[in-house]
Short mmCIF file of C-alpha atoms in Angstrom, two decimals:
data_model
loop_
_atom_site.label_atom_id
_atom_site.label_comp_id
_atom_site.label_asym_id
_atom_site.label_seq_id
_atom_site.Cartn_x
_atom_site.Cartn_y
_atom_site.Cartn_z
CA MET A 1 0.14 -0.01 -0.06
CA ASP A 2 3.04 2.57 -0.60
CA ARG A 3 0.42 5.70 -1.03
CA ARG A 4 3.54 7.37 0.27
CA SER A 5 6.19 6.43 -2.46
CA LEU A 6 8.43 9.67 -3.62
CA CYS A 7 11.25 8.40 -6.00
CA LEU A 8 10.57 9.62 -9.38
CA SER A 9 14.34 10.51 -9.85
CA GLY A 10 16.41 8.89 -12.33
CA LEU A 11 12.92 7.20 -14.04
CA SER A 12 11.91 7.77 -17.62
CA LEU A 13 8.13 8.54 -18.01
CA ALA A 14 8.25 10.02 -21.29
CA GLY A 15 6.77 6.53 -22.79
CA LEU A 16 4.22 6.14 -20.67
CA SER A 17 -23.14 23.76 1.55
CA LEU A 18 -23.25 25.95 -1.27
CA ALA A 19 -26.33 25.70 -4.30
CA THR A 20 -27.98 22.48 -4.61
CA ALA A 21 -27.18 22.90 -8.39
CA ARG A 22 -27.45 19.03 -9.79
CA PRO A 23 -25.12 17.93 -12.80
CA ALA A 24 -26.91 17.77 -16.16
CA PRO A 25 -29.11 14.53 -15.92
CA ALA A 26 -26.52 11.27 -16.22
CA MET A 27 -29.67 8.90 -17.28
CA ASN A 28 -30.16 10.87 -20.72
CA ARG A 29 -26.28 9.67 -21.97
CA PRO A 30 -24.52 6.53 -21.41
CA LEU A 31 -21.94 6.14 -18.77
CA GLN A 32 -18.60 7.26 -19.73
CA LYS A 33 -15.85 4.79 -18.37
CA VAL A 34 -13.49 6.65 -15.82
CA ARG A 35 -10.34 4.92 -14.45
CA ILE A 36 -8.50 5.83 -11.26
CA ALA A 37 -5.02 4.35 -10.23
CA VAL A 38 -4.85 4.40 -6.74
CA SER A 39 -1.99 4.24 -4.58
CA THR A 40 -2.63 1.07 -2.71
CA THR A 41 -2.61 -2.75 -3.12
CA VAL A 42 -5.52 -2.89 -1.11
CA LEU A 43 -8.64 -0.86 -1.04
CA ASN A 44 -9.68 -1.82 2.39
CA VAL A 45 -11.97 0.57 4.56
CA GLY A 46 -9.33 3.42 4.57
CA TYR A 47 -10.33 4.84 1.27
CA PRO A 48 -13.52 6.20 1.93
CA MET A 49 -13.58 9.08 -0.77
CA LEU A 50 -12.81 6.71 -3.41
CA THR A 51 -15.22 3.58 -2.49
CA LEU A 52 -18.29 5.63 -1.21
CA PRO A 53 -19.07 7.24 -4.60
CA LEU A 54 -19.34 3.88 -5.84
CA THR A 55 -21.20 2.51 -3.47
CA LEU A 56 -23.46 5.09 -3.03
CA GLY A 57 -24.18 5.87 -6.70
CA TYR A 58 -22.37 9.46 -6.65
CA TRP A 59 -20.27 9.33 -9.95
CA ARG A 60 -23.23 7.26 -11.56
CA GLU A 61 -25.40 10.40 -11.31
CA GLU A 62 -22.30 12.67 -12.78
CA GLY A 63 -22.58 10.40 -15.07
CA TYR A 64 -19.33 8.21 -15.00
CA ASP A 65 -18.59 4.36 -14.65
CA VAL A 66 -15.72 4.47 -12.37
CA GLU A 67 -12.75 1.62 -11.92
CA LEU A 68 -10.65 1.67 -9.29
CA MET A 69 -7.56 0.28 -10.04
CA PRO A 70 -5.26 -0.45 -7.04
CA VAL A 71 -1.49 0.07 -8.38
CA GLY A 72 0.87 -0.05 -5.65
CA ALA A 73 2.92 3.04 -5.20
CA SER A 74 2.35 6.72 -6.12
CA LEU A 75 4.81 6.41 -8.93
CA GLN A 76 2.86 3.48 -10.86
CA SER A 77 -0.47 5.77 -10.20
CA ILE A 78 1.61 8.38 -12.27
CA GLN A 79 2.88 6.10 -14.68
CA GLN A 80 -0.37 4.61 -15.28
CA MET A 81 -2.04 8.20 -16.15
CA VAL A 82 0.96 9.12 -18.24
CA GLY A 83 0.60 5.85 -20.31
CA GLY A 84 -3.20 6.88 -20.98
CA ASN A 85 -4.38 3.68 -18.84
CA ALA A 86 -5.95 5.65 -16.14
CA GLU A 87 -7.56 9.25 -16.21
CA PHE A 88 -6.76 9.59 -12.50
CA GLY A 89 -4.53 8.69 -9.52
CA GLU A 90 -4.56 9.43 -6.05
CA VAL A 91 -1.01 9.77 -4.92
CA ASN A 92 1.04 11.69 -2.41
CA ALA A 93 1.97 15.77 -3.40
CA SER A 94 5.26 15.09 -3.18
CA VAL A 95 4.97 13.13 -6.54
CA ILE A 96 3.33 15.42 -8.14
CA VAL A 97 5.92 18.46 -7.60
CA GLN A 98 8.53 16.00 -8.63
CA ALA A 99 6.69 14.80 -11.75
CA ASN A 100 6.90 18.82 -12.48
CA SER A 101 10.22 19.47 -11.56
CA LYS A 102 12.04 16.55 -12.44
CA ASN A 103 10.54 14.80 -15.34
CA ASP A 104 8.71 17.72 -16.89
CA LEU A 105 5.34 16.23 -16.86
CA PRO A 106 2.19 18.40 -16.88
CA VAL A 107 0.26 16.31 -13.92
CA ARG A 108 -2.20 18.64 -12.33
CA ILE A 109 -3.37 18.60 -8.86
CA ALA A 110 -7.36 18.01 -8.74
CA MET A 111 -7.79 18.06 -4.89
CA GLY A 112 -6.48 17.91 -1.71
CA ASN A 113 -7.44 14.61 0.49
CA GLY A 114 -5.00 14.70 3.11
CA VAL A 115 -1.91 15.35 5.08
CA ILE A 116 1.08 14.00 6.14
CA ASP A 117 -0.07 11.79 8.70
CA TRP A 118 3.15 9.56 9.53
CA SER A 119 4.79 9.06 12.58
CA VAL A 120 7.60 6.59 13.93
CA ALA A 121 5.89 3.75 15.99
CA VAL A 122 7.73 2.96 18.97
CA ASN A 123 7.19 0.35 21.71
CA ALA A 124 4.39 2.17 24.40
CA ASP A 125 6.51 0.81 27.39
CA GLY A 126 9.65 0.84 25.57
CA PRO A 127 12.81 3.02 26.59
CA ILE A 128 12.31 5.39 23.03
CA GLN A 129 10.90 8.71 24.32
CA SER A 130 12.31 11.25 22.16
CA ALA A 131 13.58 11.43 18.75
CA LYS A 132 17.46 11.86 20.09
CA ASP A 133 16.45 7.80 21.71
CA LEU A 134 16.54 7.04 17.96
CA LYS A 135 20.52 6.89 17.49
CA GLY A 136 21.68 3.61 17.16
CA LYS A 137 18.50 2.02 16.31
CA THR A 138 16.93 0.07 13.30
CA ILE A 139 13.68 1.44 11.84
CA GLY A 140 11.22 -0.38 9.63
CA VAL A 141 9.34 1.26 6.49
CA PHE A 142 7.14 0.29 3.70
CA SER A 143 10.14 0.67 1.26
CA LEU A 144 12.98 2.56 0.97
CA ALA A 145 11.50 4.86 -1.19
CA THR A 146 8.35 5.53 0.61
CA GLY A 147 7.64 8.85 1.09
CA GLY A 148 7.72 9.59 4.80
CA ILE A 149 11.67 9.36 4.46
CA ALA A 150 12.24 12.51 4.04
CA TYR A 151 10.07 14.19 7.05
CA PHE A 152 11.95 11.55 9.06
CA ASN A 153 15.48 12.18 7.89
CA SER A 154 14.27 16.23 8.25
CA PHE A 155 13.27 15.15 11.88
CA LEU A 156 16.79 13.78 12.76
CA ARG A 157 18.23 16.26 11.71
CA SER A 158 16.30 19.13 13.93
CA ASN A 159 17.22 16.67 16.84
CA GLY A 160 20.81 16.53 15.94
CA LEU A 161 21.06 13.19 14.41
CA ASP A 162 22.77 12.17 11.34
CA PRO A 163 20.32 10.17 9.53
CA ALA A 164 23.11 8.54 7.05
CA LYS A 165 25.00 7.55 10.29
CA ASP A 166 22.46 7.35 13.53
CA VAL A 167 19.63 5.20 12.11
CA GLU A 168 19.62 2.22 9.66
CA MET A 169 16.41 1.38 7.97
CA ILE A 170 15.09 -1.62 6.29
CA PRO A 171 11.98 -2.07 4.11
CA LEU A 172 9.42 -4.82 5.55
CA GLY A 173 6.33 -3.65 3.32
CA LEU A 174 2.89 -4.10 4.94
CA GLY A 175 1.02 -6.90 6.68
CA ALA A 176 2.97 -9.62 9.05
CA PRO A 177 6.12 -8.24 8.45
CA PRO A 178 6.40 -4.86 10.19
CA ILE A 179 4.67 -6.77 13.20
CA GLU A 180 6.86 -9.33 13.59
CA ALA A 181 9.97 -7.38 13.11
CA MET A 182 8.89 -5.37 16.17
CA ARG A 183 7.58 -8.33 18.56
CA SER A 184 10.98 -10.11 17.29
CA GLY A 185 13.23 -6.85 18.10
CA ARG A 186 14.48 -6.95 14.57
CA VAL A 187 13.30 -2.95 14.65
CA GLN A 188 12.86 -0.71 17.40
CA GLY A 189 10.41 1.29 15.46
CA LEU A 190 8.27 1.85 12.55
CA LEU A 191 7.92 4.68 10.09
CA TYR A 192 4.53 4.44 8.48
CA TRP A 193 1.54 6.35 7.73
CA ALA A 194 -1.64 6.89 10.06
CA ALA A 195 -3.80 3.90 8.72
CA ALA A 196 -0.75 1.11 8.64
CA VAL A 197 0.05 2.26 12.52
CA ALA A 198 -3.73 1.55 13.10
CA SER A 199 -3.65 -1.50 11.54
CA PHE A 200 -0.29 -2.53 13.80
CA GLU A 201 -2.20 -1.86 17.03
CA ASN A 202 -5.37 -3.91 15.69
CA ALA A 203 -2.80 -6.57 15.70
CA GLY A 204 -1.81 -6.04 19.32
CA LEU A 205 1.34 -3.98 19.34
CA LYS A 206 1.21 -0.97 22.02
CA LEU A 207 2.91 1.99 20.38
CA ARG A 208 4.12 5.21 21.21
CA LYS A 209 3.97 8.03 17.84
CA LEU A 210 6.90 10.58 17.73
CA ILE A 211 5.75 12.92 15.04
CA GLY A 212 7.31 16.39 13.98
CA GLU A 213 5.53 19.10 14.93
CA ASP A 214 5.01 20.27 11.20
CA TRP A 215 4.40 17.29 9.46
CA ARG A 216 0.58 17.47 9.64
CA GLY A 217 0.99 21.44 7.72
CA TYR A 218 2.03 19.70 4.73
CA PRO A 219 -0.57 18.16 2.18
CA ASP A 220 -0.13 14.53 0.98
CA TYR A 221 -2.77 12.29 -0.38
CA THR A 222 -4.39 14.18 -3.20
CA LEU A 223 -6.03 13.59 -6.50
CA ALA A 224 -4.10 14.08 -9.65
CA VAL A 225 -4.82 14.61 -13.48
CA MET A 226 -3.01 15.20 -16.58
CA GLN A 227 -3.18 18.75 -18.23
CA SER A 228 -4.31 16.97 -21.08
CA THR A 229 -7.77 15.44 -19.27
CA VAL A 230 -8.65 18.58 -17.83
CA ASP A 231 -8.21 20.34 -21.49
CA ARG A 232 -10.31 17.56 -22.98
CA ASN A 233 -12.99 17.10 -20.40
CA PRO A 234 -13.27 19.61 -17.86
CA ASP A 235 -16.93 18.67 -16.63
CA MET A 236 -15.80 14.93 -15.90
CA VAL A 237 -12.72 16.24 -13.65
CA THR A 238 -15.16 18.37 -11.76
CA GLY A 239 -17.96 15.61 -11.83
CA ILE A 240 -15.32 12.98 -10.08
CA ALA A 241 -13.85 15.69 -7.54
CA ARG A 242 -17.67 16.58 -6.92
CA GLY A 243 -18.53 12.75 -6.34
CA MET A 244 -15.37 12.29 -3.63
CA ALA A 245 -16.28 15.39 -2.12
CA LYS A 246 -19.88 14.29 -1.17
CA ALA A 247 -18.10 10.88 -0.26
CA THR A 248 -15.93 12.98 2.18
CA VAL A 249 -19.03 15.04 3.89
CA TYR A 250 -20.85 11.27 4.10
CA ALA A 251 -18.04 9.27 5.63
CA LEU A 252 -17.23 11.98 8.27
CA ALA A 253 -20.70 12.20 9.00
CA ASN A 254 -21.08 8.77 10.07
CA PRO A 255 -18.14 6.95 10.08
CA ASP A 256 -20.06 3.43 11.13
CA CYS A 257 -21.92 3.60 8.37
CA ALA A 258 -19.20 4.31 5.86
CA ARG A 259 -17.42 1.30 7.58
CA GLN A 260 -20.59 -1.23 6.94
CA LEU A 261 -21.19 0.06 3.62
CA HIS A 262 -17.69 -0.99 2.73
CA TRP A 263 -18.27 -4.05 4.37
CA ASP A 264 -21.32 -4.64 2.40
CA ARG A 265 -19.78 -3.53 -1.09
CA TYR A 266 -16.33 -5.21 -0.45
CA PRO A 267 -16.78 -8.44 2.01
CA ALA A 268 -13.21 -9.58 1.17
CA THR A 269 -11.54 -6.37 2.48
CA LYS A 270 -13.26 -7.25 5.83
CA PRO A 271 -10.93 -8.19 8.70
CA THR A 272 -10.90 -11.71 10.20
CA GLY A 273 -9.59 -13.61 13.42
CA ALA A 274 -11.90 -12.09 16.10
CA ASP A 275 -15.19 -11.43 17.56
CA PRO A 276 -17.70 -8.98 15.37
CA ALA A 277 -17.68 -6.07 17.60
CA THR A 278 -13.38 -6.42 17.68
CA LEU A 279 -13.64 -6.49 13.75
CA VAL A 280 -15.76 -3.43 14.04
CA ARG A 281 -13.45 -1.53 16.10
CA TRP A 282 -10.28 -2.49 14.16
CA ASP A 283 -11.49 -1.28 11.11
CA LEU A 284 -13.22 1.88 12.69
CA ASN A 285 -9.68 2.31 14.17
CA THR A 286 -7.85 2.18 10.63
CA GLN A 287 -11.07 4.01 8.88
CA GLN A 288 -10.35 7.08 11.73
CA ALA A 289 -7.10 7.75 10.82
CA GLN A 290 -7.85 8.52 7.20
CA LEU A 291 -10.91 10.72 8.43
CA ASP A 292 -8.77 12.77 10.60
CA SER A 293 -6.32 13.41 8.02
CA MET A 294 -9.11 14.59 5.68
CA LYS A 295 -10.45 16.59 8.34
CA ASP A 296 -6.69 18.12 8.63
CA ALA A 297 -6.44 18.88 4.76
CA PHE A 298 -9.90 20.62 4.90
CA THR A 299 -8.81 22.93 7.63
CA LEU A 300 -5.44 22.88 6.07
CA ASN A 301 -6.75 24.23 2.73
CA GLY A 302 -8.89 27.11 4.35
CA GLY A 303 -11.87 25.32 5.92
CA LYS A 304 -14.67 26.31 3.27
CA LEU A 305 -14.75 24.51 0.31
CA TRP A 306 -14.15 20.17 0.66
CA GLY A 307 -11.20 19.20 -1.86
CA ASN A 308 -9.64 22.59 -2.01
CA ALA A 309 -6.22 22.69 -2.80
CA ASP A 310 -4.66 25.91 -1.56
CA PRO A 311 -1.52 26.85 -3.75
CA ALA A 312 0.23 28.49 -0.46
CA VAL A 313 -0.13 24.77 1.11
CA TYR A 314 1.64 23.20 -1.91
CA ASP A 315 3.96 25.93 -2.05
CA ARG A 316 5.01 24.97 1.46
CA LEU A 317 5.69 21.53 0.81
CA VAL A 318 7.77 22.82 -2.83
CA ARG A 319 10.14 24.62 -0.38
CA PHE A 320 10.08 21.56 2.17
CA MET A 321 11.78 19.12 -1.06
CA VAL A 322 14.11 22.07 -2.34
CA GLU A 323 15.52 22.19 1.27
CA ASN A 324 16.03 18.69 2.10
CA LYS A 325 17.18 17.90 -2.12
CA GLN A 326 14.09 16.44 -3.01
CA ILE A 327 13.94 18.44 -5.89
CA ASP A 328 16.68 20.56 -7.48
CA LYS A 329 14.67 23.53 -8.74
CA PRO A 330 11.21 24.37 -7.21
CA VAL A 331 7.65 25.01 -9.31
CA SER A 332 5.04 27.47 -8.36
CA ALA A 333 2.25 25.57 -7.03
CA GLY A 334 -0.05 27.72 -8.88
CA SER A 335 1.09 26.47 -12.16
CA LEU A 336 0.12 22.86 -10.66
CA MET A 337 -3.25 23.54 -9.86
CA VAL A 338 -6.06 22.55 -12.28
CA ARG A 339 -7.34 25.72 -14.14
CA ILE A 340 -11.36 25.48 -14.38
CA PRO A 341 -13.52 28.76 -13.98
CA ASP A 342 -14.64 28.26 -10.03
CA TYR A 343 -13.66 24.79 -10.15
CA PHE A 344 -13.38 24.32 -6.12
CA GLU A 345 -16.53 25.96 -6.00
CA LYS A 346 -17.94 23.67 -8.49
CA ILE A 347 -17.07 20.92 -6.46
CA ASN A 348 -19.17 22.07 -3.74
CA ARG A 349 -21.83 22.68 -5.30
CA PHE A 350 -24.07 19.91 -3.73
CA ASP A 351 -26.16 19.95 -0.48
CA VAL A 352 -24.30 19.27 2.13
CA ALA A 353 -26.90 19.40 4.65
CA ALA A 354 -28.72 16.23 2.63
CA VAL A 355 -25.52 14.39 2.45
CA GLN A 356 -25.32 14.28 6.03
CA ALA A 357 -28.77 13.71 6.88
CA ALA A 358 -28.22 10.96 4.33
CA ALA A 359 -25.60 9.70 6.39
CA ALA A 360 -27.29 10.10 9.64
CA ALA A 361 -29.83 7.82 8.21
CA CYS A 362 -27.15 5.23 6.73
CA LYS A 363 -28.78 5.32 3.08
CA SER A 364 -27.80 7.02 -0.54
#
């Protein structure tokens, strides 16, 4: 599920509540096929902004037959778009910046969905209390190209440690390996995003989280689209983002309903191995990590329009990436934004109160 992959360097992609206005009636025309490449391997309950629009029919109302494509890392999502195999990608914001700065790819920001929600998870009862205590320790990560490493390295340097000398990192992927590595003492910490850490807690690990004080001030999960797609079909871009905005409102209004709807539509992703009440608690814990990130993104980007992507917020990320040598040259975040007149206002042209009421009643 490396929805946090950063590394585009060295790879060639060249060959690859407001007004209640409704969209034009979709039933009067055939549904248009749309593909969204998602930077994960499993679409579990932690992706309500993507799975709920399918369950609740929001995208069909807009006129689109949407396929979600779990493709692995953010790099793979960008490759799918560049290659014409997907119209959208749900990716790390940093990868969008890199695609433009390093590869001159016209990847655009269509919607802000989350903030940096990484942490270094250590044993709650162990001796590691602060960043300084990480000296000489081994930290497990999803992969050595995973996006949180840049923030982790900055965190270490700000606390007087040399990332190249004082800490070792080993790739562990997801699932059982990181959990077993912590239990066995092979690693003394896990650098992962919030939903992954929640899954480790669900498995029984008791964890303390070390977090950089500025991390949640940076944008992360973002809906990306190629400029050619925006030029060709701006209404589609708006409609897809509006469906995600409505799903966000719905999930935040009734998380347990969002969890139940996900289980009903995607039964294979339901956890096993415990009594029903425990399974519910596990998935609510996993889902809440994403909901908290979505709420923080809403606040970070102005707190008025769902899905809004504030250029000033993304410019902050660009500066971080330049300072940490992730990119050699800055790009203006304003140049990365989807440029459709009144775009974010159009995304929010739905009845928020009606969506919240539907969520309260747990219906579409």
